[in-house]
Tab-separated table of C-alpha atoms in Angstrom:
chain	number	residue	atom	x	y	z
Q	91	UNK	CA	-23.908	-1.561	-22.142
Q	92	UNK	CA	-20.032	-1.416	-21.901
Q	93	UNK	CA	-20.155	-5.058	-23.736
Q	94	UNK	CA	-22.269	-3.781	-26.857
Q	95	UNK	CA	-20.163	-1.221	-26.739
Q	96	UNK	CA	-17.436	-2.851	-27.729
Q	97	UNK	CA	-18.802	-5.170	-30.375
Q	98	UNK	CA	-19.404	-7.803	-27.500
Q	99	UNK	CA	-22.030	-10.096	-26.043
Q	100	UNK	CA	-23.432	-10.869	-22.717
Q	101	UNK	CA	-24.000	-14.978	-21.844
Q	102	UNK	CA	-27.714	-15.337	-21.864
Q	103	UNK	CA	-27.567	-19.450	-20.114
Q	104	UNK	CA	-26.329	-21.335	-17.777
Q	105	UNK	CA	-22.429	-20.793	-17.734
Q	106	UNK	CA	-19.620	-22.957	-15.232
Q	107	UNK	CA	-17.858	-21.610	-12.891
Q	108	UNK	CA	-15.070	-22.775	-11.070
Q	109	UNK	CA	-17.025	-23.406	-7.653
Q	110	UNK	CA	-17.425	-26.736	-6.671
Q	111	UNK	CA	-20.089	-28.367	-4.604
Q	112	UNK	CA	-18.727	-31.653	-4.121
Q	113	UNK	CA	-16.802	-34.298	-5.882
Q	114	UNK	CA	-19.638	-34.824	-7.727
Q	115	UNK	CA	-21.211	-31.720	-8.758
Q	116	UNK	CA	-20.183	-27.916	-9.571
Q	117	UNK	CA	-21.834	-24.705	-9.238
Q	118	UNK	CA	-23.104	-23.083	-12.765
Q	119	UNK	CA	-24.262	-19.607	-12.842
Q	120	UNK	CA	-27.476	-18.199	-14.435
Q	121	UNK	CA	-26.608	-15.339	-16.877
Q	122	UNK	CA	-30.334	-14.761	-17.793
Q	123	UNK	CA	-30.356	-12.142	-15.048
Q	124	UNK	CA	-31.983	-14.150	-12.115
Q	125	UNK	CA	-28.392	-14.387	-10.900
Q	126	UNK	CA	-29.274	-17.714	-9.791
Q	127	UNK	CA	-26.761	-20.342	-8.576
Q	128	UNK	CA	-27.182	-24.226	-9.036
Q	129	UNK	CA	-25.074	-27.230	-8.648
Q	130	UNK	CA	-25.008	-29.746	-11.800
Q	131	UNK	CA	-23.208	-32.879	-12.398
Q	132	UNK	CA	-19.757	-32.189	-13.490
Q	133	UNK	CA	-19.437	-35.341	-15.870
Q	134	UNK	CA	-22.679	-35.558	-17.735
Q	135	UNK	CA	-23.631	-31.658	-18.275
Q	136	UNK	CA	-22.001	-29.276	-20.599
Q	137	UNK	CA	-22.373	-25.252	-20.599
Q	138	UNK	CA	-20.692	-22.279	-22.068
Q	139	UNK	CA	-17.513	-20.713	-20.168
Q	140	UNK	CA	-16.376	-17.331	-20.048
Q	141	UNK	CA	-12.882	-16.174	-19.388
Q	142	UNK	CA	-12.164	-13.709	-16.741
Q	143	UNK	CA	-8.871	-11.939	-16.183
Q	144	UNK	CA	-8.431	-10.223	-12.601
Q	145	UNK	CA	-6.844	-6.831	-12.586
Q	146	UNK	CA	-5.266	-5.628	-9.643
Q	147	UNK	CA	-5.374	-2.213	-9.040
Q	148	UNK	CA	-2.110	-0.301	-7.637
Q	149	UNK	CA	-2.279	2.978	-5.788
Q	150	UNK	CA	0.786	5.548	-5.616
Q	151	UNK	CA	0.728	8.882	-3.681
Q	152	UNK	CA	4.606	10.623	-3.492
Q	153	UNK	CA	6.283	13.760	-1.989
Q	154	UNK	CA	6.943	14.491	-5.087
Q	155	UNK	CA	5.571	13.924	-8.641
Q	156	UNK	CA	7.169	11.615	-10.810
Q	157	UNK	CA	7.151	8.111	-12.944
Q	158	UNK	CA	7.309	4.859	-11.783
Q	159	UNK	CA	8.341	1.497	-13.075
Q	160	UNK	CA	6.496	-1.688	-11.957
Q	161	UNK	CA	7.735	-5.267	-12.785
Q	162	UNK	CA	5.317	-7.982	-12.151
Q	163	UNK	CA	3.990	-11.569	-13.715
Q	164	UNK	CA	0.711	-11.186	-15.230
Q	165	UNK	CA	-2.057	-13.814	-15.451
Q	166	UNK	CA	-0.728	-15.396	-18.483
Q	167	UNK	CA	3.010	-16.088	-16.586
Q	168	UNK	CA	4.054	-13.504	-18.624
Q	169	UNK	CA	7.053	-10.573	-16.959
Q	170	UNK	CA	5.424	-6.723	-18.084
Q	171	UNK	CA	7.126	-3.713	-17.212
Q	172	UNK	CA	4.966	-0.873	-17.284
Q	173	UNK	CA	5.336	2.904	-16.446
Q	174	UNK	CA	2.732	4.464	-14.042
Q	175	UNK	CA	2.354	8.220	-12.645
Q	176	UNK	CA	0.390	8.990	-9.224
Q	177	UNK	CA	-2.717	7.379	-8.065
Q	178	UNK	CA	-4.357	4.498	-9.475
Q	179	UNK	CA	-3.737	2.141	-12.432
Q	180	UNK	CA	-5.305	-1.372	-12.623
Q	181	UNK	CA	-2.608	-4.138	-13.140
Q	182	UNK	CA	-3.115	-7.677	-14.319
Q	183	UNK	CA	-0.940	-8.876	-11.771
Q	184	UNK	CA	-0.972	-12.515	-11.193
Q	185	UNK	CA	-1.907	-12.923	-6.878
Q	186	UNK	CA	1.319	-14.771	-5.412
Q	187	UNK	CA	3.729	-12.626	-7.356
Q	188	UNK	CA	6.657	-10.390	-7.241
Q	189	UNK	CA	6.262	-6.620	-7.934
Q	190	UNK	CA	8.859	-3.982	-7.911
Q	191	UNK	CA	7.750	-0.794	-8.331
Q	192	UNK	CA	10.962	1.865	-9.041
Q	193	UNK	CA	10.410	5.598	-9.149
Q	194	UNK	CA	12.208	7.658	-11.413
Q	195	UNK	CA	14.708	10.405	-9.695
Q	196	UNK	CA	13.853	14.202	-9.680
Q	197	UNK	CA	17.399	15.779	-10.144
Q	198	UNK	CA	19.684	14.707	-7.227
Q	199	UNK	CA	16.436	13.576	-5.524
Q	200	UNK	CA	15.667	9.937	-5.715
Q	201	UNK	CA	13.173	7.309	-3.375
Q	202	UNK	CA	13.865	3.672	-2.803
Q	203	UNK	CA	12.284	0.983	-4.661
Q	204	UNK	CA	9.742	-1.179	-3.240
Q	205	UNK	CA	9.381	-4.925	-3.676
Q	206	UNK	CA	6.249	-7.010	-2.591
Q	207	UNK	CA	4.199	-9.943	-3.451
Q	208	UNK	CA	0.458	-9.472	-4.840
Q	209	UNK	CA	-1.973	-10.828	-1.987
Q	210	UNK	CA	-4.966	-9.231	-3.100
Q	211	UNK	CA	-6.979	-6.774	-4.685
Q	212	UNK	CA	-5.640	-3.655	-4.200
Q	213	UNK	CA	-1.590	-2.245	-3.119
Q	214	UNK	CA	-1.224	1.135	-1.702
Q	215	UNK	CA	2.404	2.545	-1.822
Q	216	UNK	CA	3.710	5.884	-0.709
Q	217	UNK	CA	7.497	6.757	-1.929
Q	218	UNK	CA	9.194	9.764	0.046
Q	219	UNK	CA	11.934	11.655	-1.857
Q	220	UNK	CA	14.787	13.026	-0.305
Q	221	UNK	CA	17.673	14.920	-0.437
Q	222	UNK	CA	19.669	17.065	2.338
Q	223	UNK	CA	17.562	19.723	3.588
Q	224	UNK	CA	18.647	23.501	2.348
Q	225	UNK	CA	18.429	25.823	-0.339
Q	226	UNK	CA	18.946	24.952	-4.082
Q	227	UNK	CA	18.262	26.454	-7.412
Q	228	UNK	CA	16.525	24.341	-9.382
Q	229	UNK	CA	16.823	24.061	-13.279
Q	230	UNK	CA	13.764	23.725	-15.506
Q	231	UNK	CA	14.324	19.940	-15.978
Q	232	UNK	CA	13.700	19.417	-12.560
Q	233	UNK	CA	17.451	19.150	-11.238
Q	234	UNK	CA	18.268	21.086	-7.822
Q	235	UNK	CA	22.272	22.375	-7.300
Q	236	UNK	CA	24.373	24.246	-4.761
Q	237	UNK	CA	25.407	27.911	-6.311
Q	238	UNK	CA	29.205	26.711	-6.724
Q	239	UNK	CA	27.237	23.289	-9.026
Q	240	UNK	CA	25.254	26.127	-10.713
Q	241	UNK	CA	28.276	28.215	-11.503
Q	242	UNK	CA	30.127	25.357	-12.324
Q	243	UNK	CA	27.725	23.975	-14.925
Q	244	UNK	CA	27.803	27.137	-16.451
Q	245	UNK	CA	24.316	27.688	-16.350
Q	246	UNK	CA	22.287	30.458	-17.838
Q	247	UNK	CA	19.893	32.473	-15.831
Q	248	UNK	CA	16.811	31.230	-18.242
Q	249	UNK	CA	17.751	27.306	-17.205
Q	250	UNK	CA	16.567	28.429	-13.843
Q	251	UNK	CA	13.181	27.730	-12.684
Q	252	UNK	CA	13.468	29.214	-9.112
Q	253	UNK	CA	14.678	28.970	-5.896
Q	254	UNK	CA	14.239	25.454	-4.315
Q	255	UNK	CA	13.638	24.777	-0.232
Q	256	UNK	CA	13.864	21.500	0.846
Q	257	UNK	CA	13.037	20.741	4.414
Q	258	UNK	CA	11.431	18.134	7.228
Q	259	UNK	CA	8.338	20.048	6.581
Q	260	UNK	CA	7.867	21.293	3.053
Q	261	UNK	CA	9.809	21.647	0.120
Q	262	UNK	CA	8.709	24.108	-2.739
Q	263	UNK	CA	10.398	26.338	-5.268
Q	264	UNK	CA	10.050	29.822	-5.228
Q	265	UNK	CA	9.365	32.065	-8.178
Q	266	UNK	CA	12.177	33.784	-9.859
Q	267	UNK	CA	10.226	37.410	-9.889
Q	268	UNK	CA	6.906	38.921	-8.743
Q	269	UNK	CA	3.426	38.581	-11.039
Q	270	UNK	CA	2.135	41.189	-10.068
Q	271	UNK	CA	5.147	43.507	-9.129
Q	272	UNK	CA	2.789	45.727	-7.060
Q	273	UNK	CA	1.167	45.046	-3.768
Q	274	UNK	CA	-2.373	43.238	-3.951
Q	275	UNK	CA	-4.925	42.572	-1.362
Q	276	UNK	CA	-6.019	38.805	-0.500
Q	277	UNK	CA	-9.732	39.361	-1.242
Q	278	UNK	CA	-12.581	38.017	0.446
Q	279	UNK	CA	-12.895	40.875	3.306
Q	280	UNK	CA	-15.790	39.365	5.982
Q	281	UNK	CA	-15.654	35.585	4.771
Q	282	UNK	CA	-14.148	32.880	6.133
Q	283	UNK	CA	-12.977	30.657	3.608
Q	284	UNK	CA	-13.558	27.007	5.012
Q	285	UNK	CA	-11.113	23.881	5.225
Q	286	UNK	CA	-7.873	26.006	5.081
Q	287	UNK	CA	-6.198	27.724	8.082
Q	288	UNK	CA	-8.402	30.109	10.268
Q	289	UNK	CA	-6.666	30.856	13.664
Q	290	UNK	CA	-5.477	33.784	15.398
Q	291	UNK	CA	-2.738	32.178	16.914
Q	292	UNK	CA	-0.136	32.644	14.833
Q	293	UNK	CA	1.574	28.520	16.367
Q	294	UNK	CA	-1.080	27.349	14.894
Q	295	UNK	CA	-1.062	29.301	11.991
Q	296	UNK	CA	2.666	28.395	10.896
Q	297	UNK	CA	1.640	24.396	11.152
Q	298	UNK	CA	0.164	25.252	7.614
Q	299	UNK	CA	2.069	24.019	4.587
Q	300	UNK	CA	-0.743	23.647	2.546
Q	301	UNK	CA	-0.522	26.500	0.143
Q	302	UNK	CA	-0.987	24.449	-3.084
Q	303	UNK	CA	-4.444	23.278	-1.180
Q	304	UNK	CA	-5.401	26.490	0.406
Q	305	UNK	CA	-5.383	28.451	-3.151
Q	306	UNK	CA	-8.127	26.260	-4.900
Q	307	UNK	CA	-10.723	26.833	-2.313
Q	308	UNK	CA	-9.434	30.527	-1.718
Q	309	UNK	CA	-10.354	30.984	-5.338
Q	310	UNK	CA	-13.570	29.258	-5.284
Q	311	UNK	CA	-14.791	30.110	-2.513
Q	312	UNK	CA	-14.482	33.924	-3.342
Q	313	UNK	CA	-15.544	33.722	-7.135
Q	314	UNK	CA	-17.993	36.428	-7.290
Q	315	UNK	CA	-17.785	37.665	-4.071
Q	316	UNK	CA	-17.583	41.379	-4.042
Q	317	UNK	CA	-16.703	43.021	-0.348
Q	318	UNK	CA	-14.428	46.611	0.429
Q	319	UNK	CA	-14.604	47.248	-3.429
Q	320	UNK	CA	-12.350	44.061	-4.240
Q	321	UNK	CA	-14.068	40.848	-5.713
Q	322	UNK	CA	-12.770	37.806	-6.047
Q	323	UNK	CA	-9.034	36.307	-4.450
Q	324	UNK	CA	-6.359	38.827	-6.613
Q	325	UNK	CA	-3.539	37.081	-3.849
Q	326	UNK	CA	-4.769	33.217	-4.209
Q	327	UNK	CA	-5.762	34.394	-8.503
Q	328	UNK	CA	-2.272	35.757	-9.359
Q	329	UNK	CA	-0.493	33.118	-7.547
Q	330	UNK	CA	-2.361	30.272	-10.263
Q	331	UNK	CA	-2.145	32.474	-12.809
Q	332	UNK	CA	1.728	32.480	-12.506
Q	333	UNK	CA	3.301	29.506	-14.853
Q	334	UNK	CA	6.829	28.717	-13.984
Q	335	UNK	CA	9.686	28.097	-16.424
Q	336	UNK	CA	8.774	24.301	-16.332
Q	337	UNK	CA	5.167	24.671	-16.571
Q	338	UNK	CA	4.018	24.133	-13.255
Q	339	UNK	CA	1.504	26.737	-12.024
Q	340	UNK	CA	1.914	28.774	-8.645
Q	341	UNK	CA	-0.483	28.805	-5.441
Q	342	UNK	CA	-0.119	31.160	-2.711
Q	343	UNK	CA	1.965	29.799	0.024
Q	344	UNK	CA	0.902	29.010	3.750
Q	345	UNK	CA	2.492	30.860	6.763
Q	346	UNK	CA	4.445	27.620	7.665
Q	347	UNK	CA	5.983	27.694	3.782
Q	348	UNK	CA	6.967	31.397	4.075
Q	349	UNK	CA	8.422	30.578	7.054
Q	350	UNK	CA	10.792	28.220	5.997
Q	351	UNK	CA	11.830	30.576	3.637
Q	352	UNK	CA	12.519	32.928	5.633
Q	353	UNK	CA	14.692	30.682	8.130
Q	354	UNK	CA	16.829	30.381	4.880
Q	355	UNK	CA	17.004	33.726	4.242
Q	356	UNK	CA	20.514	34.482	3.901
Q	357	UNK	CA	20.799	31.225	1.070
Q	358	UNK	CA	17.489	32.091	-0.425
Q	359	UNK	CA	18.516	35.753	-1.526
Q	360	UNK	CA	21.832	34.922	-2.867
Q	361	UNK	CA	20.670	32.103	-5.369
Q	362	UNK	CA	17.870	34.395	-6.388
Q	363	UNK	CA	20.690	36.781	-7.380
Q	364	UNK	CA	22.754	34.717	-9.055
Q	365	UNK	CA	20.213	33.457	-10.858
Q	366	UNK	CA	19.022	37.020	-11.669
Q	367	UNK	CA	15.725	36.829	-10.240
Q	368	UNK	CA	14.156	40.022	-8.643
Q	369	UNK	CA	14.823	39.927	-4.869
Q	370	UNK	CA	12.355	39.238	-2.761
Q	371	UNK	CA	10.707	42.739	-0.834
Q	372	UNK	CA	11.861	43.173	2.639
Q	373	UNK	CA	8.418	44.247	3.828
Q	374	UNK	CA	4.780	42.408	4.061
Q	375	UNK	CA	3.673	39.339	2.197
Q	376	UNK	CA	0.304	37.869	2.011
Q	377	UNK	CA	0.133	33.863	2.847
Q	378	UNK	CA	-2.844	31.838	2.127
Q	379	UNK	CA	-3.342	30.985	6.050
Q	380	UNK	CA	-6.400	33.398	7.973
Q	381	UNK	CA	-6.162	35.349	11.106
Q	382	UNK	CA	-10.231	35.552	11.113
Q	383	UNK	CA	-12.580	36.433	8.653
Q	384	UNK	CA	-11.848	40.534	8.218
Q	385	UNK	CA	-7.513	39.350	8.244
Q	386	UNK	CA	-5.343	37.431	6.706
Q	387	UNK	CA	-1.809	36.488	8.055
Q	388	UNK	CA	1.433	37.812	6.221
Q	389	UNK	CA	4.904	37.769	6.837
Q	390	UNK	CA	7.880	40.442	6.590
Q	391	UNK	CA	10.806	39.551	4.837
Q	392	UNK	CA	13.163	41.946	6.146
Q	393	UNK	CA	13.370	40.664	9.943
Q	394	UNK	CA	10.720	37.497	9.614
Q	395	UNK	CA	7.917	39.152	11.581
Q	396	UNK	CA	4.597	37.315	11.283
Q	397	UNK	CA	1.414	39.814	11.571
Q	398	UNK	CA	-1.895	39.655	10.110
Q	399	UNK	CA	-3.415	42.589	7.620
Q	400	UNK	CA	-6.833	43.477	6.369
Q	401	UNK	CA	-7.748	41.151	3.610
Q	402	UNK	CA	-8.897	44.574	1.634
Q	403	UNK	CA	-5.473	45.971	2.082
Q	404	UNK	CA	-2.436	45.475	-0.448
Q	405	UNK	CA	1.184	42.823	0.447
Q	406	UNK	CA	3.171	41.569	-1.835
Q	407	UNK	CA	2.421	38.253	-3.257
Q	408	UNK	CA	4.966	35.349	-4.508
Q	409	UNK	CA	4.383	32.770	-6.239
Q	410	UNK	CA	5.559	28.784	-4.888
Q	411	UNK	CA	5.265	25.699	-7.174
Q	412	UNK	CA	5.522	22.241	-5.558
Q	413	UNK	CA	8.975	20.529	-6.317
């Protein structure tokens, strides 16, 4: 099908391959669709030959999403640089070579390189991204700087696209103002949305990071669903609906997210004002973690008190973006 496609043709005989029985004779492969095997005389038979080329196939996850550069020999003995994102790309990487894969930086954020040789099929990488842990405002090109880096670049408040935490745990940015300004409730009132965070102990509930997974099924899982007189996931549904400066879209953040913001209070509120961003509202706001089915957990800005709230009621929601 694929070989029609293309304007091709599939071998319909007898075709070599590269097996060999013995010194004498060599294994041929029917193509007629028997799939049958046979051993011939190498000297005194002739048949067709097709070229193969093996692809390898490279796979990337990151901390954070970027390029990457890989250098590498390809079957021909030929050196190809080629740029890659995250997850899979096939490679005709010649086995028994070099490969270098580089990532590009992410402001003052950068990963090692990583060099191997080919040995087989398939190459699964991971590249972690780091920088000192803290609170930085990052600029719509991806760069993250201290307030006295910000002043001193002489920055405008529109080259900001939020307030960046990095930490062991999670590192997000935080949005520069609310969408929507009023309080909202989470939605979803008597269901309990699967594969996210459902615990009412609030140690287990701040072990979730996961915001940017949570929201997806939050909103799917509620499409349609009508309960208290709200339908739908208005927290999880305004968080996506938010587009950053950059172009990244917002998710409602977990407990353990909020949390992290919230140890870096003091740092988070300042570069939101110097950035001009509308501070963040010292009382309740909804995170994508649930206390039970009826509850959803939140978090108060003003002292860092974790509670829970009816999923029918309004909190604030804030929209994170993943760095």
């Amino acid at each position: 099908s694929f070989m029609s496609l293309i304007g091709g043709t599939m071998p319909s005989s007898y075709h070599w391959t590269s097996t060999q029985q013995n010194t004498s004779n060599a294994y041929s492969f029917d193509c007629r669709g028997t799939g049958y095997a046979a051993n011939h005389k190498k000297n005194n038979i002739t048949f067709p030959v097709r070229a193969f080329a093996p692809y390898g196939y490279l796979n990337i996850t990151s901390t954070l999403a970027t390029k990457f550069t890989v250098s590498y020999t390809n079957n021909y003995n030929e050196q190809v640089t080629q740029r890659v994102g995250i997850g899979g790309t096939s490679l005709n990487v010649k086995v028994g070579t070099q490969v270098t894969v580089t990532p590009d930086a992410i402001g003052d954020m950068t990963a090692e390189p990583q060099t191997f040789t080919w040995e087989g099929f398939r190459k699964d990488l991971s590249f972690v991204f780091a920088k000192d842990a803290g609170v930085y405002i990052q600029h719509v090109n991806g760069s993250l700087h201290t307030e006295a880096e910000w002043t001193a670049g002489g920055y405008a408040n529109s080259d900001a696209n939020g307030v960046a935490i990095l930490s062991s745990n999670a590192s997000f940015v935080i949005a520069k103002e609310y969408a929507p300004s009023s309080k909202i409730a989470w939605g979803g009132y008597g269901k309990v949305i699967t594969d996210i965070v459902n615990n009412s102990s609030s140690a287990t509930a701040l072990l979730d990071y996961d915001g940017i997974g949570n929201t997806p099924k939050i909103i799917e899982q509620c499409e349609g669903y009508t309960s208290q007189s709200i339908t739908g996931a208005p927290a999880a549904e305004a968080c996506a609906a938010y587009t950053f400066p950059n172009g990244k879209k917002g998710y409602l953040p977990a407990l353990g997210e909020w949390q992290r913001a919230y140890d870096n209070k003091t740092a988070v509120d300042s570069a939101m004002t110097l950035i001009g961003g509308t501070a963040i509202n010292k009382t309740s706001h909804w995170s994508s973690a649930q206390y039970s089915g009826n509850h959803g957990w939140v978090l108060y800005w003003s002292n860092g008190t974790i509670s829970f709230g009816d999923k029918s009621n309004g909190n604030y929601v804030r929209a994170f973006a993943a760095l």
